[in-house]
JSON list of N, CA and C in Angstrom, two decimals:
[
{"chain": "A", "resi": 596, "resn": "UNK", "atom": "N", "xyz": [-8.01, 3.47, 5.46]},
{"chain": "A", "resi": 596, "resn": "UNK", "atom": "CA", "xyz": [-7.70, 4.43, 6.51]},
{"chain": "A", "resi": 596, "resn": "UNK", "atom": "C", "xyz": [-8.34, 5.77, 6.17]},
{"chain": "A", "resi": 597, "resn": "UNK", "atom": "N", "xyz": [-9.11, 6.56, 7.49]},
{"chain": "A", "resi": 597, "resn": "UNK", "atom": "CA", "xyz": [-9.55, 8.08, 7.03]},
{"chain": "A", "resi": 597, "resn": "UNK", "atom": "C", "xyz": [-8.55, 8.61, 6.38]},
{"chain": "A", "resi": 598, "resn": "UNK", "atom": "N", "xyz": [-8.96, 9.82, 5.71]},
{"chain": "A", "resi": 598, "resn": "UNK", "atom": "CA", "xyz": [-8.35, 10.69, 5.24]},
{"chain": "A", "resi": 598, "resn": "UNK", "atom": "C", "xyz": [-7.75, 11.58, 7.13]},
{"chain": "A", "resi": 599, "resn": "UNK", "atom": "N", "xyz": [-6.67, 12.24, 6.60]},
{"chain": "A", "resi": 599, "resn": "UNK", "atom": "CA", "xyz": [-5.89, 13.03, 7.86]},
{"chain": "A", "resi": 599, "resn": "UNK", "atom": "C", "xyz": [-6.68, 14.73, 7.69]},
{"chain": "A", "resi": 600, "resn": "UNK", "atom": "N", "xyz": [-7.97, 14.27, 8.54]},
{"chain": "A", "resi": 600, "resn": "UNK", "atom": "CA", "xyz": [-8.89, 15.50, 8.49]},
{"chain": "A", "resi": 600, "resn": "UNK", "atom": "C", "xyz": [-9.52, 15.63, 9.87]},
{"chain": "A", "resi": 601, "resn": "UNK", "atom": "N", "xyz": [-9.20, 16.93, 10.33]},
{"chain": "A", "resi": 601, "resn": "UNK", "atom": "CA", "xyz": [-9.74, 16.89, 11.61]},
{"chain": "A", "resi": 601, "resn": "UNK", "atom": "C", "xyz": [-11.32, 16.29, 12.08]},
{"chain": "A", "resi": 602, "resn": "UNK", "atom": "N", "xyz": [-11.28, 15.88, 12.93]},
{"chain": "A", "resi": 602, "resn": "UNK", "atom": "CA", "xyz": [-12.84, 14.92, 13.35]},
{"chain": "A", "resi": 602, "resn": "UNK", "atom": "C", "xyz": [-12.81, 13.34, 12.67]},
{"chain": "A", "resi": 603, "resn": "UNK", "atom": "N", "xyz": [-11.54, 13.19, 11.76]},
{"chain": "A", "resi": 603, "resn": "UNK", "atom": "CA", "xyz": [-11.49, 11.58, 11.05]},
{"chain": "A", "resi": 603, "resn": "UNK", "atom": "C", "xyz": [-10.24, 10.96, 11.28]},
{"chain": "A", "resi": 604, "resn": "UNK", "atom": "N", "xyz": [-9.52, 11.31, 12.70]},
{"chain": "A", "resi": 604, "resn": "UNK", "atom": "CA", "xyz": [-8.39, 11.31, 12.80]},
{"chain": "A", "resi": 604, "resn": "UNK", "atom": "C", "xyz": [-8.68, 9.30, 12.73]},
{"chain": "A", "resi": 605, "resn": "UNK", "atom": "N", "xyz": [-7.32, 8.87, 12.82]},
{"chain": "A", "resi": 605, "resn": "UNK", "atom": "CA", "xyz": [-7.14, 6.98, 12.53]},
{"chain": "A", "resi": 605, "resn": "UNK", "atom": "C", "xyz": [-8.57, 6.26, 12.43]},
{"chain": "A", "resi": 606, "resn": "UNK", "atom": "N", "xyz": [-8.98, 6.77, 11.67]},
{"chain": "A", "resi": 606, "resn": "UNK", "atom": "CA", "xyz": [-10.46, 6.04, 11.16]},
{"chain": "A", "resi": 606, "resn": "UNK", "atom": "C", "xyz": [-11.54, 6.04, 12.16]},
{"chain": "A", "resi": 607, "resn": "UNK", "atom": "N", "xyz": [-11.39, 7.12, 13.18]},
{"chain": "A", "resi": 607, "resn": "UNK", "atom": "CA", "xyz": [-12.56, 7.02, 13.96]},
{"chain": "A", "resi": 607, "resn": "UNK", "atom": "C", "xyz": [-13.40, 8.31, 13.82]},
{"chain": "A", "resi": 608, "resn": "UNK", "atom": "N", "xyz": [-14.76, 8.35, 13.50]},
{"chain": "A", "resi": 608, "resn": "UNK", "atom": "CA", "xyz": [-15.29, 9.40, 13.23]},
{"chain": "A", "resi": 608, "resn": "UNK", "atom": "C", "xyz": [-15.56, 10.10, 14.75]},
{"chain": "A", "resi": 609, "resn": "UNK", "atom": "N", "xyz": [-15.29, 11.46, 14.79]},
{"chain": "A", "resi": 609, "resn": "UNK", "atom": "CA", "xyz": [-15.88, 12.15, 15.81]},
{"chain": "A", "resi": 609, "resn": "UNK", "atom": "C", "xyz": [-17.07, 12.69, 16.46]},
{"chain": "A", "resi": 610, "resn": "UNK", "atom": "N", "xyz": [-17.37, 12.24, 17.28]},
{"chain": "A", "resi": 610, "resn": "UNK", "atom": "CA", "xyz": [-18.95, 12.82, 17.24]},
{"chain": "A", "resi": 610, "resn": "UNK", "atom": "C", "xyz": [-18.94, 14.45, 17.43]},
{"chain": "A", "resi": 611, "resn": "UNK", "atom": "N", "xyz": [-20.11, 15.11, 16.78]},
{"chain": "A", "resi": 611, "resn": "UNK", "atom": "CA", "xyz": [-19.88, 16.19, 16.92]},
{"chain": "A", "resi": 611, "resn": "UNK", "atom": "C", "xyz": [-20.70, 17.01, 15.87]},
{"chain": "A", "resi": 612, "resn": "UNK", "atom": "N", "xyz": [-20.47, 18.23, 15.50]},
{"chain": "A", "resi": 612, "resn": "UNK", "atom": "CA", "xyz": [-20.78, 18.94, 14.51]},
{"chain": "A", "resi": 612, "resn": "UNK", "atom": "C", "xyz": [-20.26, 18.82, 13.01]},
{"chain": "A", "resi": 613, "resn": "UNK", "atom": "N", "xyz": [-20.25, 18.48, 11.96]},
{"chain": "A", "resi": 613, "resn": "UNK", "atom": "CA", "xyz": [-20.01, 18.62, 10.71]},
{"chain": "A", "resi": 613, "resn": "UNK", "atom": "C", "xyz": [-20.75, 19.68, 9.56]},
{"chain": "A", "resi": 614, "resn": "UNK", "atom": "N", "xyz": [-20.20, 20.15, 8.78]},
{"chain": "A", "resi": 614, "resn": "UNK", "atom": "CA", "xyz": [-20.51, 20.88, 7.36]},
{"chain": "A", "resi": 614, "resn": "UNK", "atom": "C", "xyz": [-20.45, 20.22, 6.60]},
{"chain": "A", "resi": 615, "resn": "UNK", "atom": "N", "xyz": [-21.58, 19.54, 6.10]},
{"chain": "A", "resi": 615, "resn": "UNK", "atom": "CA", "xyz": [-21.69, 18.91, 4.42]},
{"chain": "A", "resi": 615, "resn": "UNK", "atom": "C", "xyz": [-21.00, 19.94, 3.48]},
{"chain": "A", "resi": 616, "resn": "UNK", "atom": "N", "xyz": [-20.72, 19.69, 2.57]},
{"chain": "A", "resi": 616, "resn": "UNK", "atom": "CA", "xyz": [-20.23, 20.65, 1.38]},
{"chain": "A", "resi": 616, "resn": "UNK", "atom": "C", "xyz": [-21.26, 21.21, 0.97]},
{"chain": "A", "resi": 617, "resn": "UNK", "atom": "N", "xyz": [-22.57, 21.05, 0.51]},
{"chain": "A", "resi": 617, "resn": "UNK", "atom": "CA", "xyz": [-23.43, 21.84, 0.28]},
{"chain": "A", "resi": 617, "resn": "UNK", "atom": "C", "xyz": [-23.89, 22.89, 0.95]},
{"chain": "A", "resi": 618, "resn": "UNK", "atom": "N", "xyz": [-23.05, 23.11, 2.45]},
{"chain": "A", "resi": 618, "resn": "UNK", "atom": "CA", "xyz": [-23.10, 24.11, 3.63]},
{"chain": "A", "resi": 618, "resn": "UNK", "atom": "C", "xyz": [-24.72, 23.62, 5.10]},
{"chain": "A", "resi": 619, "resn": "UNK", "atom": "N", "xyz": [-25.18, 22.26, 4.93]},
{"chain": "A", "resi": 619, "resn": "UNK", "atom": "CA", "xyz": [-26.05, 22.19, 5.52]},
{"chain": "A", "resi": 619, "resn": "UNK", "atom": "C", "xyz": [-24.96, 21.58, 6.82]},
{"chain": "A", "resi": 620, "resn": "UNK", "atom": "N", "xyz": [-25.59, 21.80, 8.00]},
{"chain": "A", "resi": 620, "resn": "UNK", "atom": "CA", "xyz": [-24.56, 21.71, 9.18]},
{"chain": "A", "resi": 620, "resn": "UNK", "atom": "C", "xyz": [-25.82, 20.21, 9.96]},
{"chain": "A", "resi": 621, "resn": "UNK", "atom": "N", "xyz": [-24.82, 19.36, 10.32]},
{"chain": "A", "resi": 621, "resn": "UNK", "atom": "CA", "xyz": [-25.16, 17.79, 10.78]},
{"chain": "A", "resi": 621, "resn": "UNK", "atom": "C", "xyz": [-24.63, 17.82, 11.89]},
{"chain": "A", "resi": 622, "resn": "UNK", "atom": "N", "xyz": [-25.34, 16.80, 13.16]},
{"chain": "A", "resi": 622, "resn": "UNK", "atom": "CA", "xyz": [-24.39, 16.28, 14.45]},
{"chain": "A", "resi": 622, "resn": "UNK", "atom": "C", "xyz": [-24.55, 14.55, 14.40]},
{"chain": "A", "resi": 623, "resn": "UNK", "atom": "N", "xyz": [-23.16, 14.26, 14.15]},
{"chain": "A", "resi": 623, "resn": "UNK", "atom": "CA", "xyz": [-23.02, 12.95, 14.60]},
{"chain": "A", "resi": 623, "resn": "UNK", "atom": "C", "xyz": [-23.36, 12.38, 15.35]},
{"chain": "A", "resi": 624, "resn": "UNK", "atom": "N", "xyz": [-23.78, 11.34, 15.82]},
{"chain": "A", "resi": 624, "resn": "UNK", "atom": "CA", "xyz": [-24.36, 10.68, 16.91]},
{"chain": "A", "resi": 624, "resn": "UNK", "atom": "C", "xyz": [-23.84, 9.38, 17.23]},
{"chain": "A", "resi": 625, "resn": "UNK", "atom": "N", "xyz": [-23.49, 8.74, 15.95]},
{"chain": "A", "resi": 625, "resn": "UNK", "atom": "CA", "xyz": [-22.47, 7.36, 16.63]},
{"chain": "A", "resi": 625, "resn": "UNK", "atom": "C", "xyz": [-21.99, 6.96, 14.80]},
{"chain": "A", "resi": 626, "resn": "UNK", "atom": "N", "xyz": [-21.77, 5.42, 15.43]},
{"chain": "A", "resi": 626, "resn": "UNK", "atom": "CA", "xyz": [-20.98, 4.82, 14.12]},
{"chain": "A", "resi": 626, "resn": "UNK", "atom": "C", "xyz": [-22.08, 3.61, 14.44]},
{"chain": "A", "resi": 627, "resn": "UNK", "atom": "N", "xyz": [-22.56, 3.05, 13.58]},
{"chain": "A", "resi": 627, "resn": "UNK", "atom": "CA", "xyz": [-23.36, 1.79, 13.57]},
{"chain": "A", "resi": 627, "resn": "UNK", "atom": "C", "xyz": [-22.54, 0.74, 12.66]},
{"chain": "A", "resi": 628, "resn": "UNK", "atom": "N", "xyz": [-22.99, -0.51, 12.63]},
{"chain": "A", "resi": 628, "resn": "UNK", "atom": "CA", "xyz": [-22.95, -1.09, 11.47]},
{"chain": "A", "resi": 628, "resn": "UNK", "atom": "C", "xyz": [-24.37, -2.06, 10.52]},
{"chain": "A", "resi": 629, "resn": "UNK", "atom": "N", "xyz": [-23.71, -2.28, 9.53]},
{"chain": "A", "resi": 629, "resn": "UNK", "atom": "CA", "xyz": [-24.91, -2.84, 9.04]},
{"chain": "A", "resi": 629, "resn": "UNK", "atom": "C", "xyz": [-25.41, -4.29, 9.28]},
{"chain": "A", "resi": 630, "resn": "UNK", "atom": "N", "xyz": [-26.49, -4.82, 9.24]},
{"chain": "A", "resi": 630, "resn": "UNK", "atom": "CA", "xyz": [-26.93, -5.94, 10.28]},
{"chain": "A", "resi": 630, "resn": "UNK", "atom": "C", "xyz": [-26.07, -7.01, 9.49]},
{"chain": "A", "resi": 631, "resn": "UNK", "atom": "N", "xyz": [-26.02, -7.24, 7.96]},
{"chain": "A", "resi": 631, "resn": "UNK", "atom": "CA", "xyz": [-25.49, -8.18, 7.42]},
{"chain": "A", "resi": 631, "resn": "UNK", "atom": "C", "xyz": [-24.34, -8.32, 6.68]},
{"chain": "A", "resi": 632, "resn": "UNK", "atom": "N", "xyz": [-23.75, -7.12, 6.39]},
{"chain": "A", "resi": 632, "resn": "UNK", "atom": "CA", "xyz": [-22.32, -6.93, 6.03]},
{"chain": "A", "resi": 632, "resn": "UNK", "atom": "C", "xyz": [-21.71, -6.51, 6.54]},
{"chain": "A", "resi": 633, "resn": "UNK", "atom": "N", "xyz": [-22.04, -5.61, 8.29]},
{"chain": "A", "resi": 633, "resn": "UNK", "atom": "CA", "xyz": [-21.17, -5.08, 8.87]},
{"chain": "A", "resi": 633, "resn": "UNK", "atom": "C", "xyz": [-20.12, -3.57, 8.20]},
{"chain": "A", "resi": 634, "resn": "UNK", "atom": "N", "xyz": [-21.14, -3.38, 7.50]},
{"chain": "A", "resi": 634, "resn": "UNK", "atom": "CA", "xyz": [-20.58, -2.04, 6.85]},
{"chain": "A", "resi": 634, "resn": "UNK", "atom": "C", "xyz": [-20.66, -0.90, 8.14]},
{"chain": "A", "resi": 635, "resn": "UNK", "atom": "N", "xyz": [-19.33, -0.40, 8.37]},
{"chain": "A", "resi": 635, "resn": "UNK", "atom": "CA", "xyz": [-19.66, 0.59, 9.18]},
{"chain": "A", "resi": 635, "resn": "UNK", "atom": "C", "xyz": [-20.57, 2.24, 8.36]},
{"chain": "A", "resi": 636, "resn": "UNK", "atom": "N", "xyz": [-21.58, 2.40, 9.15]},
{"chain": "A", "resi": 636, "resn": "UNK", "atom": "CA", "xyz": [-22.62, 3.64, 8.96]},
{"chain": "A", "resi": 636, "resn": "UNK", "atom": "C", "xyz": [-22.10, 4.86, 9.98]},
{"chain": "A", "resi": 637, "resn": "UNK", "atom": "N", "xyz": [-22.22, 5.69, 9.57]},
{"chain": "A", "resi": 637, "resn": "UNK", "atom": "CA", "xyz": [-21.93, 7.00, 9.99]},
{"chain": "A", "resi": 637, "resn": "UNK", "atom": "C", "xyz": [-23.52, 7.53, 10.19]},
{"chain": "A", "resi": 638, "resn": "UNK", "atom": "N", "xyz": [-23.99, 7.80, 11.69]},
{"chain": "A", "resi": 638, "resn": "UNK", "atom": "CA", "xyz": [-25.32, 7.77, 11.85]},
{"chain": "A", "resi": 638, "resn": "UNK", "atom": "C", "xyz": [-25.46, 9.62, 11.98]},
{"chain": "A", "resi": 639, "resn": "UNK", "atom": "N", "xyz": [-26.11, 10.05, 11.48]},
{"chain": "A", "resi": 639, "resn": "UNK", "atom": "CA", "xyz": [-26.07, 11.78, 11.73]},
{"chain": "A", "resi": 639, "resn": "UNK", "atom": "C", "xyz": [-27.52, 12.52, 11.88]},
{"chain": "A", "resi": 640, "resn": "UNK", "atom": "N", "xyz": [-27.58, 13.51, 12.28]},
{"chain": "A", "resi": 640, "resn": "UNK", "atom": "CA", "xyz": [-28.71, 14.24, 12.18]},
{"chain": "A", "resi": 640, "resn": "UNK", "atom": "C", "xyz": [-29.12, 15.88, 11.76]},
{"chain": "A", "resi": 641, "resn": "UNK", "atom": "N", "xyz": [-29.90, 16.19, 11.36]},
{"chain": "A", "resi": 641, "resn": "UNK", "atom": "CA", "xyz": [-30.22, 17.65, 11.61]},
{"chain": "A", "resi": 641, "resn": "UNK", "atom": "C", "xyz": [-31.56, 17.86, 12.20]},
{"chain": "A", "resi": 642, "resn": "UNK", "atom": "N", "xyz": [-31.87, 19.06, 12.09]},
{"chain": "A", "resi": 642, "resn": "UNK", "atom": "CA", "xyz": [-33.16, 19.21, 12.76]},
{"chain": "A", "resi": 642, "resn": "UNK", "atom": "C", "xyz": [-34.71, 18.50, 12.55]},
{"chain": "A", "resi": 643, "resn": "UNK", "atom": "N", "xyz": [-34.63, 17.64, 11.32]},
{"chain": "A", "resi": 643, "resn": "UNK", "atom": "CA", "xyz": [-36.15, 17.00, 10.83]},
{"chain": "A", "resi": 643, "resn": "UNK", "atom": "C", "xyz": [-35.43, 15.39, 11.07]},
{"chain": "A", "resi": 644, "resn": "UNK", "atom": "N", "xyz": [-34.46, 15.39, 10.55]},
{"chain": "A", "resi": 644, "resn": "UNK", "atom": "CA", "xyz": [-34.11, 13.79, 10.25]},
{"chain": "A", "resi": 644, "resn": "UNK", "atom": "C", "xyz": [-33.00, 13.06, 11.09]},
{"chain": "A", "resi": 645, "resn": "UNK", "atom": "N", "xyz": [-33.13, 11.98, 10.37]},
{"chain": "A", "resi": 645, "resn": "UNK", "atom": "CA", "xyz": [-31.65, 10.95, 10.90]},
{"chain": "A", "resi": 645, "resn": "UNK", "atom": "C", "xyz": [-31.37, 10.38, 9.31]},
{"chain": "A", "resi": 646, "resn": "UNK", "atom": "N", "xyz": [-30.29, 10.90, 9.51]},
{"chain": "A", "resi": 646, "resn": "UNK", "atom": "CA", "xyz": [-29.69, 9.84, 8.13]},
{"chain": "A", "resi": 646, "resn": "UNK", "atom": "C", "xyz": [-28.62, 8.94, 8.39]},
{"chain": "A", "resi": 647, "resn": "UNK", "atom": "N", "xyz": [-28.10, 8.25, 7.73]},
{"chain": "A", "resi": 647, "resn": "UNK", "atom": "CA", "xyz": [-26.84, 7.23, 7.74]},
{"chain": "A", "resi": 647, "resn": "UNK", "atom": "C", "xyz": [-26.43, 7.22, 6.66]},
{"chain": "A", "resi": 648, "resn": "UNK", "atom": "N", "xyz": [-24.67, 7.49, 6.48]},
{"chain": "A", "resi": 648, "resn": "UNK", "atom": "CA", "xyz": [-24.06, 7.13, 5.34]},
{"chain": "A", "resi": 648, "resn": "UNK", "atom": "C", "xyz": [-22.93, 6.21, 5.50]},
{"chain": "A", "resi": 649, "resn": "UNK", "atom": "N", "xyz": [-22.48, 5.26, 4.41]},
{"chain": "A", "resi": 649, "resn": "UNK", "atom": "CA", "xyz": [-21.37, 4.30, 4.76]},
{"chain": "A", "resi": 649, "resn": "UNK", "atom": "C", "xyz": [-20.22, 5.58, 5.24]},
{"chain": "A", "resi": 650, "resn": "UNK", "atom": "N", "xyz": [-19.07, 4.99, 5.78]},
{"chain": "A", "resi": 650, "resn": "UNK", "atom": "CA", "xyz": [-18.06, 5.60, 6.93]},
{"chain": "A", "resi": 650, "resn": "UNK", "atom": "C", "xyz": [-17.38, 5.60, 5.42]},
{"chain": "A", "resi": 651, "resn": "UNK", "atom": "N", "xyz": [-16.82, 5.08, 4.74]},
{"chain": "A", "resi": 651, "resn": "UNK", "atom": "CA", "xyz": [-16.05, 5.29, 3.71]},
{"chain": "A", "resi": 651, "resn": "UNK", "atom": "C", "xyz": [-16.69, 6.93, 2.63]},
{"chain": "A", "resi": 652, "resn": "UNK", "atom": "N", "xyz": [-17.80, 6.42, 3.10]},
{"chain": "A", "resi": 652, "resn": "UNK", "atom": "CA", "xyz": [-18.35, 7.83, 1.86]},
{"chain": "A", "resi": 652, "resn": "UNK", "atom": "C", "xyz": [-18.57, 9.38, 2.37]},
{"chain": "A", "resi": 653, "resn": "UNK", "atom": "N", "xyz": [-18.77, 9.03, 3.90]},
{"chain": "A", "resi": 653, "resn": "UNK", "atom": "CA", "xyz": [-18.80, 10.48, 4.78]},
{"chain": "A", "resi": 653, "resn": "UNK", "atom": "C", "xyz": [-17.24, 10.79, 4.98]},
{"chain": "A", "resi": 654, "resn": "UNK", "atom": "N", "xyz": [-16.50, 9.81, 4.84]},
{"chain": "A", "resi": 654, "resn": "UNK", "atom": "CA", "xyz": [-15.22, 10.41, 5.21]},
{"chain": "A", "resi": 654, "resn": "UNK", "atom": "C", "xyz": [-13.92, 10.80, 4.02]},
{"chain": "A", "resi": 655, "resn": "UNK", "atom": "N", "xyz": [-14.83, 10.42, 2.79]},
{"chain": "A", "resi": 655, "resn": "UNK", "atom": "CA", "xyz": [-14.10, 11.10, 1.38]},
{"chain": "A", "resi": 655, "resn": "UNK", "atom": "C", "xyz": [-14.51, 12.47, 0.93]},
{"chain": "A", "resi": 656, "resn": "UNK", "atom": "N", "xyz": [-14.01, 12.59, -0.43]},
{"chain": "A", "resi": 656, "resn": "UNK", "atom": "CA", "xyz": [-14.01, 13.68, -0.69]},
{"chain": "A", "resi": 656, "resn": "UNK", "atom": "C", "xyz": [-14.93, 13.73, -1.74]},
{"chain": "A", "resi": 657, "resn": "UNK", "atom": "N", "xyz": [-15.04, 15.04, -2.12]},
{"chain": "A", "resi": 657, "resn": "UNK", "atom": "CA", "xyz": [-16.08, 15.40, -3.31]},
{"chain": "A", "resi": 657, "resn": "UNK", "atom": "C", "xyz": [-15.41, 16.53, -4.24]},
{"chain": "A", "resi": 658, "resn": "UNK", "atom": "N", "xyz": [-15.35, 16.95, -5.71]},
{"chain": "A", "resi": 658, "resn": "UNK", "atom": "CA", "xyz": [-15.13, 18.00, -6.67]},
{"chain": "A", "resi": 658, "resn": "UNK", "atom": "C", "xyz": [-16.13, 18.71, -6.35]},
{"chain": "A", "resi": 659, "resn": "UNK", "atom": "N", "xyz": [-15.79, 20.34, -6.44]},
{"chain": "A", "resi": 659, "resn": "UNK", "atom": "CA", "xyz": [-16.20, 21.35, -6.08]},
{"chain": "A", "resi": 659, "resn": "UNK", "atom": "C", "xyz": [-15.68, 22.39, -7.32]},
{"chain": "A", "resi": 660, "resn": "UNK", "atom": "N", "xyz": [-16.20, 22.86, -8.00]},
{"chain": "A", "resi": 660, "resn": "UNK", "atom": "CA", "xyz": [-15.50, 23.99, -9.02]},
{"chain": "A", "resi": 660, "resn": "UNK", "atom": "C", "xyz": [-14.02, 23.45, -9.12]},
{"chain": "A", "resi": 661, "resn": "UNK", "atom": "N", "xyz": [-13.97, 22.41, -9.60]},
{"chain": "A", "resi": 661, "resn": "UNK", "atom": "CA", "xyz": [-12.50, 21.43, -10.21]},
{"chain": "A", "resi": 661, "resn": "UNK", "atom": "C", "xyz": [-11.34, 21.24, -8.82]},
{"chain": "A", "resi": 662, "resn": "UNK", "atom": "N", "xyz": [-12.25, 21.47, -7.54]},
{"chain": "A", "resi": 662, "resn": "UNK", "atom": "CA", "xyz": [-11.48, 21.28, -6.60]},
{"chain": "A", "resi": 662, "resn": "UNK", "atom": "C", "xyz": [-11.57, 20.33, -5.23]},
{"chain": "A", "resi": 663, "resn": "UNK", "atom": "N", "xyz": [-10.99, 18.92, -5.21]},
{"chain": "A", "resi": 663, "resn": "UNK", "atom": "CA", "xyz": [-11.26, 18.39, -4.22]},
{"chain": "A", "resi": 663, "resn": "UNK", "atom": "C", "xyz": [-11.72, 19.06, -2.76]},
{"chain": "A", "resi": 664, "resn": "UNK", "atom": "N", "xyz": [-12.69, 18.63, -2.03]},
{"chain": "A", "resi": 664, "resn": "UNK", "atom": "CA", "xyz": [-12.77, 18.77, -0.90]},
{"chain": "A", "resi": 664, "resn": "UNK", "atom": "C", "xyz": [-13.86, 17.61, 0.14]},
{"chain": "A", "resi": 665, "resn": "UNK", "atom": "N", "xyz": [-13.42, 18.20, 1.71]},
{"chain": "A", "resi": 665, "resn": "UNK", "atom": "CA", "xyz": [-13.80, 16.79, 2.59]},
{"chain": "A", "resi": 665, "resn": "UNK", "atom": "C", "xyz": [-15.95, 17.34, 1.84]},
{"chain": "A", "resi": 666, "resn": "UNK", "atom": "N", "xyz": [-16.06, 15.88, 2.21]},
{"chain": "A", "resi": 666, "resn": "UNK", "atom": "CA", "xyz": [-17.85, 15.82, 1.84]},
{"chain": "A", "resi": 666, "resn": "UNK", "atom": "C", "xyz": [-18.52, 16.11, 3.15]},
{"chain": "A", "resi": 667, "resn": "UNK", "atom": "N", "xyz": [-17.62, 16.27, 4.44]},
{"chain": "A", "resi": 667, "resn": "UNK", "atom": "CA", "xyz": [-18.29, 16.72, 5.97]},
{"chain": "A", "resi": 667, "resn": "UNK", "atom": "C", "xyz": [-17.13, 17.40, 6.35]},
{"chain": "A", "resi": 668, "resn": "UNK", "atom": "N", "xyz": [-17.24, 18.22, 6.88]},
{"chain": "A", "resi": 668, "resn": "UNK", "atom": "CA", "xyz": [-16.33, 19.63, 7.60]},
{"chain": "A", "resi": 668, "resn": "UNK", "atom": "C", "xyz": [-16.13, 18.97, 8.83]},
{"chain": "A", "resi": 669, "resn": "UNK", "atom": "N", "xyz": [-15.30, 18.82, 9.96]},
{"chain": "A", "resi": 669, "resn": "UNK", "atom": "CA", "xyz": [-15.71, 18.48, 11.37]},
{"chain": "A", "resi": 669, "resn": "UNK", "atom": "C", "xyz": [-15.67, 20.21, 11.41]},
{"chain": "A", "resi": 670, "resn": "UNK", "atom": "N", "xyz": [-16.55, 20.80, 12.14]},
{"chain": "A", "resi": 670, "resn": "UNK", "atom": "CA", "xyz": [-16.54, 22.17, 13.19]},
{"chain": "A", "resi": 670, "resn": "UNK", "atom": "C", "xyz": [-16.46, 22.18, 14.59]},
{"chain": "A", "resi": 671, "resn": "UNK", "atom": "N", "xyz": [-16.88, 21.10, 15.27]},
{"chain": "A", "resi": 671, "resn": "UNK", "atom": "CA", "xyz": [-16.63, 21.13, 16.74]},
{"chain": "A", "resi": 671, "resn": "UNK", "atom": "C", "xyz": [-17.17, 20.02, 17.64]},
{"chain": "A", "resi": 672, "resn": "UNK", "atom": "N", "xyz": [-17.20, 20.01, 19.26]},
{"chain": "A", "resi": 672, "resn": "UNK", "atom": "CA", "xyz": [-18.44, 19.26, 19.60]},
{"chain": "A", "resi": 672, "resn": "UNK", "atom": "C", "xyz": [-19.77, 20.26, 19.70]},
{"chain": "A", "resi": 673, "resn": "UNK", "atom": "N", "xyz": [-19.66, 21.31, 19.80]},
{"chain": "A", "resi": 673, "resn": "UNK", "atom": "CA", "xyz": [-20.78, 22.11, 20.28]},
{"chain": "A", "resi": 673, "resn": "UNK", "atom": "C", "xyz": [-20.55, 23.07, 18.76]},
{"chain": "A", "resi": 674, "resn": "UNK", "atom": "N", "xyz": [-22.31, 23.45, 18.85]},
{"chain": "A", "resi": 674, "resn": "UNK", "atom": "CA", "xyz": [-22.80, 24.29, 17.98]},
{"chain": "A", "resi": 674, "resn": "UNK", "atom": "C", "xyz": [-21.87, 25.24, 16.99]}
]
């Protein structure tokens, strides 16, 4: 089950705007899966690329100066 974080509410990712922790800002675009394990992908973008990360790993957390936090911010649907 997501973590209880706005934009990851009952395991569904939101499409929309996110903050990586490193402060680079992403827009979601859907949820895919993978062709042969059916891993759900978290499909995202910024301005050069498209990336995909498993849904379990965009929607955990990361240490920060000895302090948990989300690894994507939700910020909104718009900018």
């Amino acid at each position: 089950m997501a973590p209880n974080l706005p934009g990851l509410a009952r395991g569904k990712v939101t499409l929309g705007w996110y903050r990586h922790f490193k402060g680079q800002r992403y827009k979601v675009i859907g949820v895919a899966k993978h062709s042969e394990t059916l891993e759900e992908l978290v499909v995202y973008k910024d301005e050069k690329s498209l990336w995909v990360r498993p849904k379990k790993m965009f929607e955990g957390k990361v240490v920060v100066n000895g302090k948990k936090v989300p690894r994507f911010k939700f910020l909104g649907a718009e900018p």
